[in-house]
Amino acid sequence: MDVKTGYVAGRLAFRGVLCRISGISTAAHCHAVKKHSCETVFKFSQRSLYQTSTPGQHRWFCHNSTPGQHRWFCHTATPSQHRWFCHTSTPGPHVCIVGSGPAGFYTAQHILKNHKTARVDIYEKLPVPFGLVRFGVAPDHPEVKNVINTFTNTASNERCSFLGNVTVGRDVTVAELRQAYDAVIMSYGADADKEFGIPGEDLSGVYSARAFVGWYNGLPQDKHLAPMLDTDTAVVLGQGNVALDVARILLTPLSILKITDITDHAAAALETSQVKTVYIVGRRGPLQTAFTIKELREMTKLPDCRPLLDPADFAGLEDKVKSLQRPRKRLTELLIKTAQTGGATAQEAQRLAQATKEWGLKFLRSPLEILSSEDGSRVSGIRLGVNQLEGSDSSARAVPTGETEVLSCGLVLRSIGYKSEPIDDTVPFDSQKGVIPNEAGRVTGCKGLYCSGWVRRGPTGVILTTMTDGFETGKAVVDDLTTGILQPVGGVRGQEWIQPLLQKKGIQAVTFEDWNKIDSEEMMRGEKVGKPREKILDVKEMLQVAQS
Amino acid sequence: MAASVLFPASARLLSGLRHFSRVSRAATTSLCRPQNHSLSTTARHFSQPTPRTEKAKVTVNYVMRDGSTVPVRTKVGENLLDIAIENDLDIDGFGACEGTLACSTCHLIFEQPIYDQLEEPTDEELDMLDLAFGLTDTSRLGCQVCVTKALDGLTVKVPEGVADARDV
């Protein structure tokens, strides 16, 4: 057997194949199989056995010193659970990524591709990967989730590990990570949301769009949201793509939604929803909307739904349109067209006339107060201040005119953006901008610390913006490693250094193989009910499936 | 011993399956529309003795981000995204949504005479192109352009960045 064969077997052990083939269930057996692997695969190996103090936990290391070093270890947490790792401890830098959303995965992808020995460990607080691709992207946009295939390829690289169910800042500190890794990248995104700070924001029936999205997408923390949908009118505050997403989900016929991976509880609640009209309210005008044309076009094509746009809002824009840049120009043209026509063809006109639901855009309105019903039990309306614009085009400012009006509604969704929060005292944070201060992804004044994605740039843009961003941060890390700005340290590093800390705290990190089990289970449950996937909503249940 | 024989085989099987699922997904979801008959010279003549597989090959030249040109032989009817993927062209982030008109990462720039020969893009394609970085008057999404015999030898340029321009 040569080293190359050992390497291949190592890769497979890393992917969990060895474990499955051996079908072992006791620690003693595990030892025997490991011995077999070592002696057949690593011909000139020295094997040593370590037994950790916690009963039931065992580790085996195997060293092969020629011509590269290979290290294996397996620990069993309970007799039926086995984790296998293979590390080639040829001196390669260890890189840690905090957060497994698109920013984390795209950064990892760039580093693994452009640095031939770096190992990348991706930490995630939930047992499941992919962040907002799983929990943010609307269920009726499955095509956007195709990026998961690329992320899965990245995760299957033998130099990449996923450590789910580990909360950085609680289970392990940033300081510990910086000790264990040569480079640490913050890509934990923006999981808080902005608030208006107006009276009535905490009334029943007022929700953040972030929580509403989390509710229909199966984010464990939002599963109990139970939004009040027993009202005919909903108001979405904000005019970005998330605002259009939540409006669309509220208005889309259930026959379309129930064949997506929308959560079961959301589908059931939407089935009995009384919402017929959704107003999407923005503080500025039609030339300042943040949503993009694809999402707007979807609204215009919603079955059984008609647009309520006031042509007066678009008066005078036709001349201005010609001088706009192409994206804004096409978006504005679509708005004007939607506002003016009652349907381009007779068929379309009939469709709109027969529609039972409607959506509208309200411009130049800022919420001043959310009004309560007489008994105080829930929201009954919203008092809006009328604005006028000061300045030009995209940078125009909304200035109150002093005029107000009341819009009756029974549901309010606040969708004015996400914000990042500081993770730890040791990481600089610009609370004004809500980002980690950085230069091209390098955290200001902290050698070896990087950031990527929303926590670096602020919570705007789509997955593609984050891809570019991730690649840029990845490049900064690779450049610093190759130019010697970062000097990798030898010895026990990376997750081998971190794992004992986690074990001491009784935390079982979820590997990518474990995620594959959760993934298969979810797809199997989905298949039974005619959906691509039925998401598991409970962290405990995710862990049970992972360890099965 | 048996195990070490098994492993490389299963490794190949695994990676093979992954590749297959990706390609087949892209192929089934790509929205390649029927080619314009006035342009197509691939009208079927079943009586011709030449095997169809031979006559249905064309060359596409990809000008990569580093300026190099990679010529690729491919079958008529394939789209420019699938061709790049199947030939392992190394373009970072190319085809993130796998040809489903949900991103603009397969943005390619055409030469004017070739661009003029192509069918008009749909509104949905233009919507995504609006977000492409470095948009030009002869930009298209690779997943929406299928090669025809008439396009044999065409050259497409991969733009330098993949960032989109949602903040405009």
PDB file of N, CA, C and O in Angstrom, chain B residues 80-125:
ATOM      1  N   LEU B  80     -24.880  27.904 -23.775  1.00  0.00           N
ATOM      2  CA  LEU B  80     -23.496  28.304 -23.499  1.00  0.00           C
ATOM      3  C   LEU B  80     -23.099  28.125 -22.032  1.00  0.00           C
ATOM      4  O   LEU B  80     -21.922  28.061 -21.721  1.00  0.00           O
ATOM      5  N   LEU B  81     -24.078  28.013 -21.143  1.00  0.00           N
ATOM      6  CA  LEU B  81     -23.757  27.698 -19.746  1.00  0.00           C
ATOM      7  C   LEU B  81     -23.384  26.217 -19.625  1.00  0.00           C
ATOM      8  O   LEU B  81     -22.328  25.867 -19.103  1.00  0.00           O
ATOM      9  N   ASP B  82     -24.256  25.354 -20.136  1.00  0.00           N
ATOM     10  CA  ASP B  82     -23.993  23.921 -20.035  1.00  0.00           C
ATOM     11  C   ASP B  82     -22.677  23.547 -20.712  1.00  0.00           C
ATOM     12  O   ASP B  82     -21.929  22.696 -20.227  1.00  0.00           O
ATOM     13  N   ILE B  83     -22.390  24.201 -21.848  1.00  0.00           N
ATOM     14  CA  ILE B  83     -21.149  23.903 -22.564  1.00  0.00           C
ATOM     15  C   ILE B  83     -19.945  24.221 -21.670  1.00  0.00           C
ATOM     16  O   ILE B  83     -19.016  23.423 -21.550  1.00  0.00           O
ATOM     17  N   ALA B  84     -20.003  25.371 -21.004  1.00  0.00           N
ATOM     18  CA  ALA B  84     -18.893  25.765 -20.135  1.00  0.00           C
ATOM     19  C   ALA B  84     -18.740  24.785 -18.974  1.00  0.00           C
ATOM     20  O   ALA B  84     -17.634  24.386 -18.613  1.00  0.00           O
ATOM     21  N   ILE B  85     -19.866  24.357 -18.393  1.00  0.00           N
ATOM     22  CA  ILE B  85     -19.822  23.439 -17.254  1.00  0.00           C
ATOM     23  C   ILE B  85     -19.308  22.064 -17.695  1.00  0.00           C
ATOM     24  O   ILE B  85     -18.412  21.487 -17.087  1.00  0.00           O
ATOM     25  N   GLU B  86     -19.862  21.571 -18.806  1.00  0.00           N
ATOM     26  CA  GLU B  86     -19.478  20.225 -19.242  1.00  0.00           C
ATOM     27  C   GLU B  86     -18.024  20.159 -19.673  1.00  0.00           C
ATOM     28  O   GLU B  86     -17.400  19.098 -19.632  1.00  0.00           O
ATOM     29  N   ASN B  87     -17.471  21.275 -20.102  1.00  0.00           N
ATOM     30  CA  ASN B  87     -16.070  21.276 -20.512  1.00  0.00           C
ATOM     31  C   ASN B  87     -15.143  21.785 -19.403  1.00  0.00           C
ATOM     32  O   ASN B  87     -13.978  22.084 -19.660  1.00  0.00           O
ATOM     33  N   ASP B  88     -15.688  21.865 -18.188  1.00  0.00           N
ATOM     34  CA  ASP B  88     -14.878  22.240 -17.026  1.00  0.00           C
ATOM     35  C   ASP B  88     -14.129  23.549 -17.193  1.00  0.00           C
ATOM     36  O   ASP B  88     -12.983  23.681 -16.765  1.00  0.00           O
ATOM     37  N   LEU B  89     -14.751  24.520 -17.853  1.00  0.00           N
ATOM     38  CA  LEU B  89     -14.099  25.822 -17.958  1.00  0.00           C
ATOM     39  C   LEU B  89     -14.059  26.447 -16.562  1.00  0.00           C
ATOM     40  O   LEU B  89     -15.052  26.424 -15.839  1.00  0.00           O
ATOM     41  N   ASP B  90     -12.901  26.963 -16.202  1.00  0.00           N
ATOM     42  CA  ASP B  90     -12.710  27.462 -14.845  1.00  0.00           C
ATOM     43  C   ASP B  90     -13.125  28.925 -14.756  1.00  0.00           C
ATOM     44  O   ASP B  90     -12.319  29.834 -14.939  1.00  0.00           O
ATOM     45  N   ILE B  91     -14.426  29.145 -14.528  1.00  0.00           N
ATOM     46  CA  ILE B  91     -14.917  30.517 -14.386  1.00  0.00           C
ATOM     47  C   ILE B  91     -15.573  30.613 -13.012  1.00  0.00           C
ATOM     48  O   ILE B  91     -16.601  29.979 -12.766  1.00  0.00           O
ATOM     49  N   ASP B  92     -14.963  31.393 -12.118  1.00  0.00           N
ATOM     50  CA  ASP B  92     -15.480  31.490 -10.745  1.00  0.00           C
ATOM     51  C   ASP B  92     -16.939  31.909 -10.713  1.00  0.00           C
ATOM     52  O   ASP B  92     -17.313  32.924 -11.290  1.00  0.00           O
ATOM     53  N   GLY B  93     -17.745  31.132 -10.033  1.00  0.00           N
ATOM     54  CA  GLY B  93     -19.129  31.529  -9.790  1.00  0.00           C
ATOM     55  C   GLY B  93     -20.054  31.422 -10.992  1.00  0.00           C
ATOM     56  O   GLY B  93     -21.198  31.856 -10.935  1.00  0.00           O
ATOM     57  N   PHE B  94     -19.591  30.823 -12.084  1.00  0.00           N
ATOM     58  CA  PHE B  94     -20.382  30.776 -13.313  1.00  0.00           C
ATOM     59  C   PHE B  94     -21.597  29.858 -13.128  1.00  0.00           C
ATOM     60  O   PHE B  94     -21.468  28.722 -12.680  1.00  0.00           O
ATOM     61  N   GLY B  95     -22.780  30.371 -13.456  1.00  0.00           N
ATOM     62  CA  GLY B  95     -23.977  29.522 -13.424  1.00  0.00           C
ATOM     63  C   GLY B  95     -24.445  29.144 -12.038  1.00  0.00           C
ATOM     64  O   GLY B  95     -24.823  27.996 -11.795  1.00  0.00           O
ATOM     65  N   ALA B  96     -24.449  30.105 -11.103  1.00  0.00           N
ATOM     66  CA  ALA B  96     -24.820  29.804  -9.717  1.00  0.00           C
ATOM     67  C   ALA B  96     -26.207  29.177  -9.601  1.00  0.00           C
ATOM     68  O   ALA B  96     -26.422  28.266  -8.816  1.00  0.00           O
ATOM     69  N   CYS B  97     -27.173  29.648 -10.403  1.00  0.00           N
ATOM     70  CA  CYS B  97     -28.539  29.119 -10.273  1.00  0.00           C
ATOM     71  C   CYS B  97     -28.784  27.960 -11.230  1.00  0.00           C
ATOM     72  O   CYS B  97     -29.890  27.459 -11.338  1.00  0.00           O
ATOM     73  N   GLU B  98     -27.725  27.549 -11.935  1.00  0.00           N
ATOM     74  CA  GLU B  98     -27.774  26.375 -12.804  1.00  0.00           C
ATOM     75  C   GLU B  98     -28.764  26.524 -13.951  1.00  0.00           C
ATOM     76  O   GLU B  98     -29.504  25.596 -14.288  1.00  0.00           O
ATOM     77  N   GLY B  99     -28.791  27.698 -14.517  1.00  0.00           N
ATOM     78  CA  GLY B  99     -29.578  27.882 -15.733  1.00  0.00           C
ATOM     79  C   GLY B  99     -31.059  28.044 -15.526  1.00  0.00           C
ATOM     80  O   GLY B  99     -31.859  27.664 -16.377  1.00  0.00           O
ATOM     81  N   THR B 100     -31.468  28.601 -14.377  1.00  0.00           N
ATOM     82  CA  THR B 100     -32.899  28.713 -14.099  1.00  0.00           C
ATOM     83  C   THR B 100     -33.381  30.163 -14.105  1.00  0.00           C
ATOM     84  O   THR B 100     -34.437  30.464 -13.552  1.00  0.00           O
ATOM     85  N   LEU B 101     -32.602  31.050 -14.687  1.00  0.00           N
ATOM     86  CA  LEU B 101     -32.957  32.470 -14.768  1.00  0.00           C
ATOM     87  C   LEU B 101     -33.189  33.101 -13.397  1.00  0.00           C
ATOM     88  O   LEU B 101     -34.119  33.856 -13.207  1.00  0.00           O
ATOM     89  N   ALA B 102     -32.333  32.731 -12.449  1.00  0.00           N
ATOM     90  CA  ALA B 102     -32.466  33.329 -11.125  1.00  0.00           C
ATOM     91  C   ALA B 102     -31.209  34.078 -10.719  1.00  0.00           C
ATOM     92  O   ALA B 102     -31.092  34.520  -9.584  1.00  0.00           O
ATOM     93  N   CYS B 103     -30.243  34.205 -11.626  1.00  0.00           N
ATOM     94  CA  CYS B 103     -29.055  34.991 -11.313  1.00  0.00           C
ATOM     95  C   CYS B 103     -28.484  35.505 -12.631  1.00  0.00           C
ATOM     96  O   CYS B 103     -29.048  35.265 -13.691  1.00  0.00           O
ATOM     97  N   SER B 104     -27.381  36.240 -12.548  1.00  0.00           N
ATOM     98  CA  SER B 104     -26.797  36.734 -13.789  1.00  0.00           C
ATOM     99  C   SER B 104     -25.337  36.327 -13.895  1.00  0.00           C
ATOM    100  O   SER B 104     -24.547  36.990 -14.546  1.00  0.00           O
ATOM    101  N   THR B 105     -24.976  35.231 -13.250  1.00  0.00           N
ATOM    102  CA  THR B 105     -23.556  34.838 -13.212  1.00  0.00           C
ATOM    103  C   THR B 105     -23.062  34.255 -14.533  1.00  0.00           C
ATOM    104  O   THR B 105     -21.866  34.154 -14.732  1.00  0.00           O
ATOM    105  N   CYS B 106     -23.963  33.835 -15.419  1.00  0.00           N
ATOM    106  CA  CYS B 106     -23.479  33.280 -16.693  1.00  0.00           C
ATOM    107  C   CYS B 106     -23.524  34.354 -17.783  1.00  0.00           C
ATOM    108  O   CYS B 106     -23.608  34.034 -18.971  1.00  0.00           O
ATOM    109  N   HIS B 107     -23.426  35.591 -17.362  1.00  0.00           N
ATOM    110  CA  HIS B 107     -23.370  36.740 -18.269  1.00  0.00           C
ATOM    111  C   HIS B 107     -22.196  36.589 -19.248  1.00  0.00           C
ATOM    112  O   HIS B 107     -21.074  36.345 -18.839  1.00  0.00           O
ATOM    113  N   LEU B 108     -22.497  36.709 -20.544  1.00  0.00           N
ATOM    114  CA  LEU B 108     -21.460  36.638 -21.579  1.00  0.00           C
ATOM    115  C   LEU B 108     -21.637  37.810 -22.538  1.00  0.00           C
ATOM    116  O   LEU B 108     -22.753  38.270 -22.768  1.00  0.00           O
ATOM    117  N   ILE B 109     -20.530  38.258 -23.096  1.00  0.00           N
ATOM    118  CA  ILE B 109     -20.593  39.380 -24.025  1.00  0.00           C
ATOM    119  C   ILE B 109     -20.302  38.870 -25.438  1.00  0.00           C
ATOM    120  O   ILE B 109     -19.328  38.135 -25.657  1.00  0.00           O
ATOM    121  N   PHE B 110     -21.188  39.244 -26.372  1.00  0.00           N
ATOM    122  CA  PHE B 110     -21.091  38.762 -27.749  1.00  0.00           C
ATOM    123  C   PHE B 110     -20.532  39.839 -28.669  1.00  0.00           C
ATOM    124  O   PHE B 110     -20.567  41.029 -28.345  1.00  0.00           O
ATOM    125  N   GLU B 111     -20.066  39.376 -29.836  1.00  0.00           N
ATOM    126  CA  GLU B 111     -19.694  40.349 -30.867  1.00  0.00           C
ATOM    127  C   GLU B 111     -20.989  40.802 -31.541  1.00  0.00           C
ATOM    128  O   GLU B 111     -21.921  40.017 -31.703  1.00  0.00           O
ATOM    129  N   GLN B 112     -21.013  42.072 -31.938  1.00  0.00           N
ATOM    130  CA  GLN B 112     -22.253  42.651 -32.460  1.00  0.00           C
ATOM    131  C   GLN B 112     -22.920  41.812 -33.565  1.00  0.00           C
ATOM    132  O   GLN B 112     -24.117  41.528 -33.485  1.00  0.00           O
ATOM    133  N   PRO B 113     -22.172  41.374 -34.601  1.00  0.00           N
ATOM    134  CA  PRO B 113     -22.851  40.626 -35.681  1.00  0.00           C
ATOM    135  C   PRO B 113     -23.500  39.335 -35.177  1.00  0.00           C
ATOM    136  O   PRO B 113     -24.577  38.955 -35.636  1.00  0.00           O
ATOM    137  N   ILE B 114     -22.847  38.686 -34.210  1.00  0.00           N
ATOM    138  CA  ILE B 114     -23.408  37.449 -33.648  1.00  0.00           C
ATOM    139  C   ILE B 114     -24.644  37.792 -32.813  1.00  0.00           C
ATOM    140  O   ILE B 114     -25.685  37.160 -32.923  1.00  0.00           O
ATOM    141  N   TYR B 115     -24.502  38.824 -31.986  1.00  0.00           N
ATOM    142  CA  TYR B 115     -25.610  39.242 -31.122  1.00  0.00           C
ATOM    143  C   TYR B 115     -26.860  39.505 -31.962  1.00  0.00           C
ATOM    144  O   TYR B 115     -27.965  39.100 -31.597  1.00  0.00           O
ATOM    145  N   ASP B 116     -26.657  40.161 -33.108  1.00  0.00           N
ATOM    146  CA  ASP B 116     -27.791  40.497 -33.972  1.00  0.00           C
ATOM    147  C   ASP B 116     -28.477  39.256 -34.537  1.00  0.00           C
ATOM    148  O   ASP B 116     -29.652  39.299 -34.896  1.00  0.00           O
ATOM    149  N   GLN B 117     -27.743  38.156 -34.629  1.00  0.00           N
ATOM    150  CA  GLN B 117     -28.332  36.925 -35.169  1.00  0.00           C
ATOM    151  C   GLN B 117     -29.199  36.201 -34.145  1.00  0.00           C
ATOM    152  O   GLN B 117     -29.989  35.341 -34.489  1.00  0.00           O
ATOM    153  N   LEU B 118     -28.954  36.486 -32.857  1.00  0.00           N
ATOM    154  CA  LEU B 118     -29.652  35.728 -31.809  1.00  0.00           C
ATOM    155  C   LEU B 118     -31.099  36.172 -31.701  1.00  0.00           C
ATOM    156  O   LEU B 118     -31.446  37.294 -32.057  1.00  0.00           O
ATOM    157  N   GLU B 119     -31.900  35.261 -31.167  1.00  0.00           N
ATOM    158  CA  GLU B 119     -33.290  35.634 -30.908  1.00  0.00           C
ATOM    159  C   GLU B 119     -33.352  36.716 -29.847  1.00  0.00           C
ATOM    160  O   GLU B 119     -32.471  36.821 -29.001  1.00  0.00           O
ATOM    161  N   GLU B 120     -34.424  37.480 -29.865  1.00  0.00           N
ATOM    162  CA  GLU B 120     -34.615  38.525 -28.854  1.00  0.00           C
ATOM    163  C   GLU B 120     -34.659  37.896 -27.464  1.00  0.00           C
ATOM    164  O   GLU B 120     -35.299  36.862 -27.271  1.00  0.00           O
ATOM    165  N   PRO B 121     -34.000  38.498 -26.494  1.00  0.00           N
ATOM    166  CA  PRO B 121     -34.113  37.982 -25.123  1.00  0.00           C
ATOM    167  C   PRO B 121     -35.516  38.221 -24.555  1.00  0.00           C
ATOM    168  O   PRO B 121     -36.195  39.160 -24.952  1.00  0.00           O
ATOM    169  N   THR B 122     -35.928  37.359 -23.637  1.00  0.00           N
ATOM    170  CA  THR B 122     -37.240  37.549 -22.985  1.00  0.00           C
ATOM    171  C   THR B 122     -37.117  38.635 -21.914  1.00  0.00           C
ATOM    172  O   THR B 122     -36.013  38.996 -21.503  1.00  0.00           O
ATOM    173  N   ASP B 123     -38.258  39.130 -21.446  1.00  0.00           N
ATOM    174  CA  ASP B 123     -38.252  40.109 -20.354  1.00  0.00           C
ATOM    175  C   ASP B 123     -37.536  39.545 -19.129  1.00  0.00           C
ATOM    176  O   ASP B 123     -36.799  40.244 -18.445  1.00  0.00           O
ATOM    177  N   GLU B 124     -37.783  38.248 -18.860  1.00  0.00           N
ATOM    178  CA  GLU B 124     -37.196  37.642 -17.667  1.00  0.00           C
ATOM    179  C   GLU B 124     -35.668  37.616 -17.755  1.00  0.00           C
ATOM    180  O   GLU B 124     -34.972  37.832 -16.772  1.00  0.00           O
ATOM    181  N   GLU B 125     -35.155  37.354 -18.966  1.00  0.00           N
ATOM    182  CA  GLU B 125     -33.697  37.361 -19.129  1.00  0.00           C
ATOM    183  C   GLU B 125     -33.162  38.785 -18.951  1.00  0.00           C
ATOM    184  O   GLU B 125     -32.164  39.009 -18.261  1.00  0.00           O
TER     185      GLU B 125
END
